[in-house]
């Protein structure tokens, strides 16, 4: 059974800080790892990482996949209050298209 | 807005009643997924369609749950004889399904079900 563990479960930082969110996974025949941002609504897609691409960047957000360690990190630099949300990590195994999600990391950015 | 849409956004029902939710995926997306999310948890997979074919169902999906995608476009999720434990946010997602195209899943706003 596929499994995703995220840490920390919650985090409080001040505006301008840099944060690192962690995701470790167990999946049969890894296909992809995805990061989503969830505010008080549905998850919004951030990144998808596959074996062919181990790092992604988009503005202040970046993500790295470590296939050897079966883990990924999501970095957010110069955090803003608008970054406050739950960040979800999910994995997808070959032969299936269902996503297995972790419980998420709740990030709170205070002014 | 060409994103995934869901209807209704909120549903309050009494235990034992049947409820039906609708999902309209992003146009031209072949794959459609249903997930359920409870407080403090990540979304949990329920079922998935490739066009009109239901290809995967979670073993967590009891016989009271049924989903259809009759014409390969919109989908419905029905819960019969609702129980209080069915209270959750029901999320629909869609992805392209085309070979060589990125297949990230895009989520709709969800239907929040409350069973009294």
Coordinates of C-alpha atoms in Angstrom, one line a residue, chain A residues 1 34 36 38 41-45 47-48 56 88 92 95-104, chain B residues 31 33 35 37 40-45 48 50 56 59 91 102-110:
Chain A
X1 CA 0.0 0.0 0.0
X34 CA 2.9 16.2 -6.8
X36 CA -0.6 21.0 -4.0
X38 CA -4.9 24.1 -0.2
X41 CA -11.1 25.2 -0.8
X42 CA -9.9 22.6 -3.2
X43 CA -6.2 21.8 -3.7
X44 CA -4.3 23.9 -6.2
X45 CA -1.6 22.3 -8.3
X47 CA 4.5 21.0 -9.1
X48 CA 4.8 17.5 -10.5
X56 CA 11.2 22.4 -10.2
X88 CA -0.2 18.6 0.4
X92 CA 1.3 8.2 -8.0
X95 CA -0.1 1.1 -13.4
X96 CA -2.4 3.4 -11.5
X97 CA -3.5 7.0 -11.7
X98 CA -4.8 7.4 -8.2
X99 CA -3.0 9.8 -6.0
X100 CA -2.0 8.9 -2.4
X101 CA -1.8 12.0 -0.3
X102 CA -0.1 12.8 3.0
X103 CA -1.9 14.6 5.8
X104 CA -0.4 17.9 4.7
Chain B
X31 CA -9.6 11.1 -16.9
X33 CA -11.3 11.2 -10.3
X35 CA -11.7 11.8 -3.7
X37 CA -11.4 14.6 2.3
X40 CA -7.1 17.1 9.1
X41 CA -6.5 14.5 6.4
X42 CA -5.4 14.6 2.8
X43 CA -7.8 13.7 0.0
X44 CA -8.5 9.9 -0.1
X45 CA -9.0 8.3 -3.5
X48 CA -11.4 7.0 -11.4
X50 CA -11.0 6.9 -18.3
X56 CA -10.3 1.8 -10.5
X59 CA -11.7 -0.9 -1.5
X91 CA -13.6 16.4 -4.4
X102 CA 1.5 16.0 -18.5
X103 CA -1.1 14.3 -16.4
X104 CA -1.3 16.4 -13.3
X105 CA -4.8 16.3 -11.7
X106 CA -6.7 19.6 -11.3
X107 CA -9.3 19.7 -8.6
X108 CA -12.8 21.2 -8.5
X109 CA -14.1 23.3 -5.5
X110 CA -15.6 20.3 -3.9

